Every structure is written in C-alpha cells, then in structure tokens.
Short mmCIF file of C-alpha atoms in Angstrom, two decimals:
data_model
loop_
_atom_site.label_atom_id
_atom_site.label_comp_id
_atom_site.label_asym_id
_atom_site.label_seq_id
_atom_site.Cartn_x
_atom_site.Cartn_y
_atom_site.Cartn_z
CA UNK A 5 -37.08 59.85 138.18
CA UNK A 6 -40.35 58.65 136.19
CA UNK A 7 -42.40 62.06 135.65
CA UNK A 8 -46.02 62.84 136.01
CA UNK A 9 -48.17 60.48 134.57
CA UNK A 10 -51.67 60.97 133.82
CA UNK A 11 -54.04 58.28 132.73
CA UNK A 12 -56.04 57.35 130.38
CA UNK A 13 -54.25 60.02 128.11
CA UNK A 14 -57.37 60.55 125.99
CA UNK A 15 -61.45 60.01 126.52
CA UNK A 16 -64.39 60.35 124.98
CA UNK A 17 -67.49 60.22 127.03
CA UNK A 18 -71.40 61.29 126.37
CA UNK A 19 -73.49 64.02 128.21
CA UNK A 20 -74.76 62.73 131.61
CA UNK A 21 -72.07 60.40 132.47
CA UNK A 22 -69.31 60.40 134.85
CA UNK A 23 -65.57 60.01 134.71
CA UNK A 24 -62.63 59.80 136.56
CA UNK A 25 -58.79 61.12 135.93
CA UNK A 26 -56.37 59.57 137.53
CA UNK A 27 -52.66 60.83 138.19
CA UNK A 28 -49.56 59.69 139.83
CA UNK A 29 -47.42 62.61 140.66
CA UNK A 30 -43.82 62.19 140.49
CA UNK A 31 -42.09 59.88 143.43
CA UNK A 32 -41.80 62.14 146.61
CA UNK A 33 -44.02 65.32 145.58
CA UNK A 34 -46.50 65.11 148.01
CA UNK A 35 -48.90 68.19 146.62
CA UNK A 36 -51.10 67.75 142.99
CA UNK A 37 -52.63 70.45 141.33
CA UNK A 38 -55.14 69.64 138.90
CA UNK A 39 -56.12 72.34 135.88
CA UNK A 40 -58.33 72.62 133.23
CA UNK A 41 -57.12 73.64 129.83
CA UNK A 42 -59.76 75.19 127.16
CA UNK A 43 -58.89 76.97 123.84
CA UNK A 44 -61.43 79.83 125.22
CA UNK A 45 -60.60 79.85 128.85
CA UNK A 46 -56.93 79.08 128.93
CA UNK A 47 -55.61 77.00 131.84
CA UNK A 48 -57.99 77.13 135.11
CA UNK A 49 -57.33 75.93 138.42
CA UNK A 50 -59.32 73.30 139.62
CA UNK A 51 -58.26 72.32 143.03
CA UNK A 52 -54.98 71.24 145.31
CA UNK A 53 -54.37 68.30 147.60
CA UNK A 54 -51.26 67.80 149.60
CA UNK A 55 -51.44 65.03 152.18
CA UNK A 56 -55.03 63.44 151.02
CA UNK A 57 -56.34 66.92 152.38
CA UNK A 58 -57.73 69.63 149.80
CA UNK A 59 -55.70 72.93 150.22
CA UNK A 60 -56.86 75.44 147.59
CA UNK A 61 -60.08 75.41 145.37
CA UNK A 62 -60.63 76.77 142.03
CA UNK A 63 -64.36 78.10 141.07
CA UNK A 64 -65.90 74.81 139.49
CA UNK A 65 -68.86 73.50 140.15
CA UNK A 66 -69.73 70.82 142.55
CA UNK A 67 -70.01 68.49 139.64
CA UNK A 68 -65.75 68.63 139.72
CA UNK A 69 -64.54 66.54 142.93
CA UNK A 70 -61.07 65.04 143.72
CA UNK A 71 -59.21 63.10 146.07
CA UNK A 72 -55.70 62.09 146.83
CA UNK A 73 -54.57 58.57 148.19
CA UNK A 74 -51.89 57.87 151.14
CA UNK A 75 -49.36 57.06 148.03
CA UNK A 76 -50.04 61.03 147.06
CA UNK A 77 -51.69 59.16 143.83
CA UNK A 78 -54.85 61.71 142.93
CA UNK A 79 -58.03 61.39 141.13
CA UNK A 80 -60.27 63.95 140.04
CA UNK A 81 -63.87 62.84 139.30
CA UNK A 82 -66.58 64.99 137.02
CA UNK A 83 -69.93 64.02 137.60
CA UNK A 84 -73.17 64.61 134.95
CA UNK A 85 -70.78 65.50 132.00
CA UNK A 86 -71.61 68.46 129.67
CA UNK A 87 -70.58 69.37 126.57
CA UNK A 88 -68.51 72.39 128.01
CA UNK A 89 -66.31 70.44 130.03
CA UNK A 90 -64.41 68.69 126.82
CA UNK A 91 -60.80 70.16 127.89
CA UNK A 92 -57.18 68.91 128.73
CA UNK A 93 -57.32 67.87 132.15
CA UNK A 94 -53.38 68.32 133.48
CA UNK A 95 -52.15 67.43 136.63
CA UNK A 96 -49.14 68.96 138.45
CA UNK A 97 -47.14 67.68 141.41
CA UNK A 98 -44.40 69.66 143.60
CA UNK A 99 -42.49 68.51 146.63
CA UNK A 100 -43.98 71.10 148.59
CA UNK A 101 -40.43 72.64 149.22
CA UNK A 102 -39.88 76.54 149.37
CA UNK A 103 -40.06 76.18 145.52
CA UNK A 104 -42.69 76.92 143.56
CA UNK A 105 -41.50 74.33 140.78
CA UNK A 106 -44.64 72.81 139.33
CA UNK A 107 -44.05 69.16 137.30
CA UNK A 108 -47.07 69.14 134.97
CA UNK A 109 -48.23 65.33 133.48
CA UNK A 110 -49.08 65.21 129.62
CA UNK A 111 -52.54 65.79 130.39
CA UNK A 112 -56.29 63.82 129.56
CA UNK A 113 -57.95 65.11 126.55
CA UNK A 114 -61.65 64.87 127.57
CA UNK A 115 -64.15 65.00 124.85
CA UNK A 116 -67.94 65.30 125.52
CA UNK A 117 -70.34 64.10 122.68
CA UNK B 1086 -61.61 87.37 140.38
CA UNK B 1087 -58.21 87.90 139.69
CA UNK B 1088 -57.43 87.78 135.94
CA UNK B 1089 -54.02 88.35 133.81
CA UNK B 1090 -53.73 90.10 130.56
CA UNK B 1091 -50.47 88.56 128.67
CA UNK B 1092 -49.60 89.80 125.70
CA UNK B 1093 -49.29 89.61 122.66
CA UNK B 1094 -51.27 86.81 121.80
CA UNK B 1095 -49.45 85.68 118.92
CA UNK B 1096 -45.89 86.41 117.43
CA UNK B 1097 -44.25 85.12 114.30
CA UNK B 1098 -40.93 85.99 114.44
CA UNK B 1099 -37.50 85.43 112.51
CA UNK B 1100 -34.86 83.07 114.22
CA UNK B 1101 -32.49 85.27 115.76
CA UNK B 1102 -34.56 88.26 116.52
CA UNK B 1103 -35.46 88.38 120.17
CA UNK B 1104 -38.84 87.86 121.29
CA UNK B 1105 -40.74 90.04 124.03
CA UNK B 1106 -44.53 89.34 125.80
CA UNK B 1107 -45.72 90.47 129.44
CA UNK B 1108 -48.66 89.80 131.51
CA UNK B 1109 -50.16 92.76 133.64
CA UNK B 1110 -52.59 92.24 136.09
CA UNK B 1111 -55.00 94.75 138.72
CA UNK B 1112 -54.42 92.39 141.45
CA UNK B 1113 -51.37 91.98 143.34
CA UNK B 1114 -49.18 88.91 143.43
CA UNK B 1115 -46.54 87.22 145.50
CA UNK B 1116 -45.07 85.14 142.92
CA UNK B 1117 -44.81 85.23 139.22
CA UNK B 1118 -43.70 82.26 136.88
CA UNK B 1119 -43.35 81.14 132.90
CA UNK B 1120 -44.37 78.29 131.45
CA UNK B 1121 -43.90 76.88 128.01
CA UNK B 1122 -46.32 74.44 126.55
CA UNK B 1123 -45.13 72.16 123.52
CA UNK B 1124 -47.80 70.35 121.49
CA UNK B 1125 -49.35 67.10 123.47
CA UNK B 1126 -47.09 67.95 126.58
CA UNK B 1127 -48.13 69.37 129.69
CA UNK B 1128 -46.31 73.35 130.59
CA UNK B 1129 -42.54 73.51 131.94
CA UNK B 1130 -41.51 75.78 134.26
CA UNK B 1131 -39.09 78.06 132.43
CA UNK B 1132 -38.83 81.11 135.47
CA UNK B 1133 -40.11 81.55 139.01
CA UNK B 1134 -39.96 84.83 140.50
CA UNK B 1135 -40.77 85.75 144.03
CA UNK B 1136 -39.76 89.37 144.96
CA UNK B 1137 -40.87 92.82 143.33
CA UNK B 1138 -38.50 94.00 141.06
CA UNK B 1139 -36.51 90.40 140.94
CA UNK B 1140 -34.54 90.13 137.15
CA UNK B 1141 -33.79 86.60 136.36
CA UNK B 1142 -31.88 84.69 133.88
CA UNK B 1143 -32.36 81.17 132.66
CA UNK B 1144 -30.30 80.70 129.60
CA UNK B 1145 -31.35 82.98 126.86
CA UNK B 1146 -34.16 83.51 129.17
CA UNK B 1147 -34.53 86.78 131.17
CA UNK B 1148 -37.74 87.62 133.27
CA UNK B 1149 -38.69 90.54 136.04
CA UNK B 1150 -41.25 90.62 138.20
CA UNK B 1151 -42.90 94.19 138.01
CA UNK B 1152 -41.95 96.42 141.13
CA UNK B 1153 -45.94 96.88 141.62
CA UNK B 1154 -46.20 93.20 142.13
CA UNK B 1155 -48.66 93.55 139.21
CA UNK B 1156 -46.99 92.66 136.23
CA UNK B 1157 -43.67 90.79 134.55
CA UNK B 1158 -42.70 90.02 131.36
CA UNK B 1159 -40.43 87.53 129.15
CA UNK B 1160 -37.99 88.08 126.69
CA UNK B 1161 -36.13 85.45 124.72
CA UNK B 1162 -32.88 86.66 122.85
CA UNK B 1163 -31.87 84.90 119.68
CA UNK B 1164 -34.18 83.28 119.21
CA UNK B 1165 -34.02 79.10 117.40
CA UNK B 1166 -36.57 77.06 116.05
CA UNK B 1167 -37.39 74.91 118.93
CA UNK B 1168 -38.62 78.13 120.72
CA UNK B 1169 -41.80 77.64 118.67
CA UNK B 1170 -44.73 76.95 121.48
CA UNK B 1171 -46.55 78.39 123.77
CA UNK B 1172 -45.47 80.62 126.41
CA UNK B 1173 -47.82 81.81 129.96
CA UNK B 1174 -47.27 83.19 132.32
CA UNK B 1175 -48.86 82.18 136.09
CA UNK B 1176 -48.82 84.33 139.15
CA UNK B 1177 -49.90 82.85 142.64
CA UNK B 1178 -52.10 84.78 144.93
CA UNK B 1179 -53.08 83.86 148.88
CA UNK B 1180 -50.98 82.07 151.20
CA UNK B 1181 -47.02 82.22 151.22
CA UNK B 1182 -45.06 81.69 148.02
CA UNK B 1183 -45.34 78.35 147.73
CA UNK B 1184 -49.08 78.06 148.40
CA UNK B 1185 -51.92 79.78 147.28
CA UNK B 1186 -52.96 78.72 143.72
CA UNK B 1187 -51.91 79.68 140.35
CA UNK B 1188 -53.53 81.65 137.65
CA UNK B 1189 -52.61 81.73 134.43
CA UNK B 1190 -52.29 84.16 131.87
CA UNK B 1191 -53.85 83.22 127.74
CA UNK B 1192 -50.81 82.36 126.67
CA UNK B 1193 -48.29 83.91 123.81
CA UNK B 1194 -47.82 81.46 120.67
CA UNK B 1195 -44.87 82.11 119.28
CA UNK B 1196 -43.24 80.46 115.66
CA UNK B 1197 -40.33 80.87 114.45
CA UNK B 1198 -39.15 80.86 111.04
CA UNK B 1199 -35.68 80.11 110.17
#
C-alpha cells in the first residue's frame, strides 16, 4: 500500500499570500489529521476530517481552513500568510478502526519570507 | 489547555545502555501513544496505550500508561545506532479512544554513539 503523500513537499511563499496543502491519505483511511510542526511549539493540532465533515479542531486562527474530498483526499488552506506560520505542515490518515494507529505523510515545509 | 511535559529534552547516550524519557501531564487522558520522528519523515507510531496502568512491549520497546491517566513513559533497552531521532509522546483527550485529538508532548532527541 502507497503511504501518505503530501504535496508540494516544500514552499516558499511571501507575507499576505495564500496557500494550499494538499494530501492524499493512504487508500481506505477515511479520517486526516493535519498538524503543525514548529521548533518552538512542537507538533500542534490543527484540525480532523473524516467523511468530508470536520470532527475535531485545534486552536488556530480562522486564517487556517481545510476540507476533505469524497476520495478522503484533504486540503488545508492558510489564508494572509505571516511570518509565524513557516512550519512543517504533516498530515495523518487512520482507517477510523478501534485503533488509534496514525500514518503520518513526510510533511510540507512552509517558509514565509 | 491541556499541555504535556516530556522529558528529558535531550539524551546522548552510549549504544547499549538503555534509554528512559516520560511525559506527565495535569490533565487526564484516555489514550497515550509514542512516536518517533526521523529527519525529513513524518512521526511513526512506535506504542498505543489505552487503559491506566497498561505495560506494553514492542520489540526492545516497553511503555506504561500511568495509573492516574496522567502520565507514561518510554524506555528503550540496548540501545543501536538507528535509535538516534526523535521520540514524543501524544495523549488523546475528548471523545472515545479513537477520537478526540492528539496532543503532543516536545519531544526527546536522543543520539547514540557507538
């Protein structure tokens, strides 16, 4: 089975502007998880979707949105980019079994000039 | 909010020895897992544990989940060179115990000299 896999795998945008993460969780997992990942902060949870429905939210702002597709493909969106928000974006997928087994992608290293 | 404390931070450690780090908490949680992170890669699930006072085993891997539902910690025996990472710990609050979302300890670095 073809893992998590996260693209672009690296990015480099400017204050102000907008980008999008996309990830493709592993074939069957119907639930992604998508974190942030900062030297300073650690990993954070950003939010959940299982089913193209949003099931658990981290404490971002607004400026942090997401969505999944019917093909449990997800993207997570950040809106007016600031320099704080350069971080490794990761994305996780589970089946959504009794198992709390998490499948995490490589990750998108976001870099805010 | 909820926040874990994992500790140490750091370790440098000759192969063979075995290695030790836990993560305490003030909130309660219903599930507790470890992670390793290698360079460029995204954290594997090394443990899951789901009941207070649950010991298990994965390997050279042994990990409890603290019978106050507060804490757990790691230990690695013998340790090798391709130990070397970085090592968190994640415990899930709300929901049942596979929902709810994770949070996630600092992280322990450990390196390994052989």
């Amino acid at each position: 089975k073809a893992g998590v896999t996260q693209t672009p795998r690296y990015l480099i945008k400017t204050r102000g502007q907008q980008v999008t993460l996309s990830c493709s969780p592993i074939s069957g997992h119907r639930s992604v998880s998508w974190y942030q990942q900062t030297p300073g902060q650690g990993l954070q949870f950003l939010f959940e979707y299982f089913s193209e429905t949003q099931r658990n939210k981290g404490n971002f702002p607004g400026r942090f949105s997401g969505r999944q597709f019917s093909n449990s493909r997800s993207e997570m969106n950040v809106s007016t980019l600031e320099l704080g928000d350069s971080a490794l974006y990761l994305c996780a997928s589970s089946p959504f079994t009794s198992t709390d087994t998490q499948y995490f992608g490589p990750g998108t290293r976001l870099t805010v000039l | 909010g909820q926040q874990l404390n994992q500790s140490p931070q750091s370790m440098f450690i000759q192969e063979g020895e075995d290695v030790s780090m836990n993560c305490t908490s003030s909130s309660i949680f219903n599930t507790w897992l470890w992670y390793k992170q290698d360079p460029g890669e995204g954290p594997v699930l090394l443990i899951a544990l789901y009941k207070a006072g649950e010991l298990t085993s994965n390997g050279r891997l042994t990990a409890q989940f603290g019978i106050t539902r507060k804490d757990s910690f790691l230990n690695i025996s013998a340790s090798i060179p391709s130990d070397v990472g970085i090592y968190f710990c994640a415990g899930r609050v709300g929901g049942s115990s596979n929902t709810g979302k994770l949070i996630f300890g600092q992280g322990t670095t450990l390196q390994v000299k052989p």
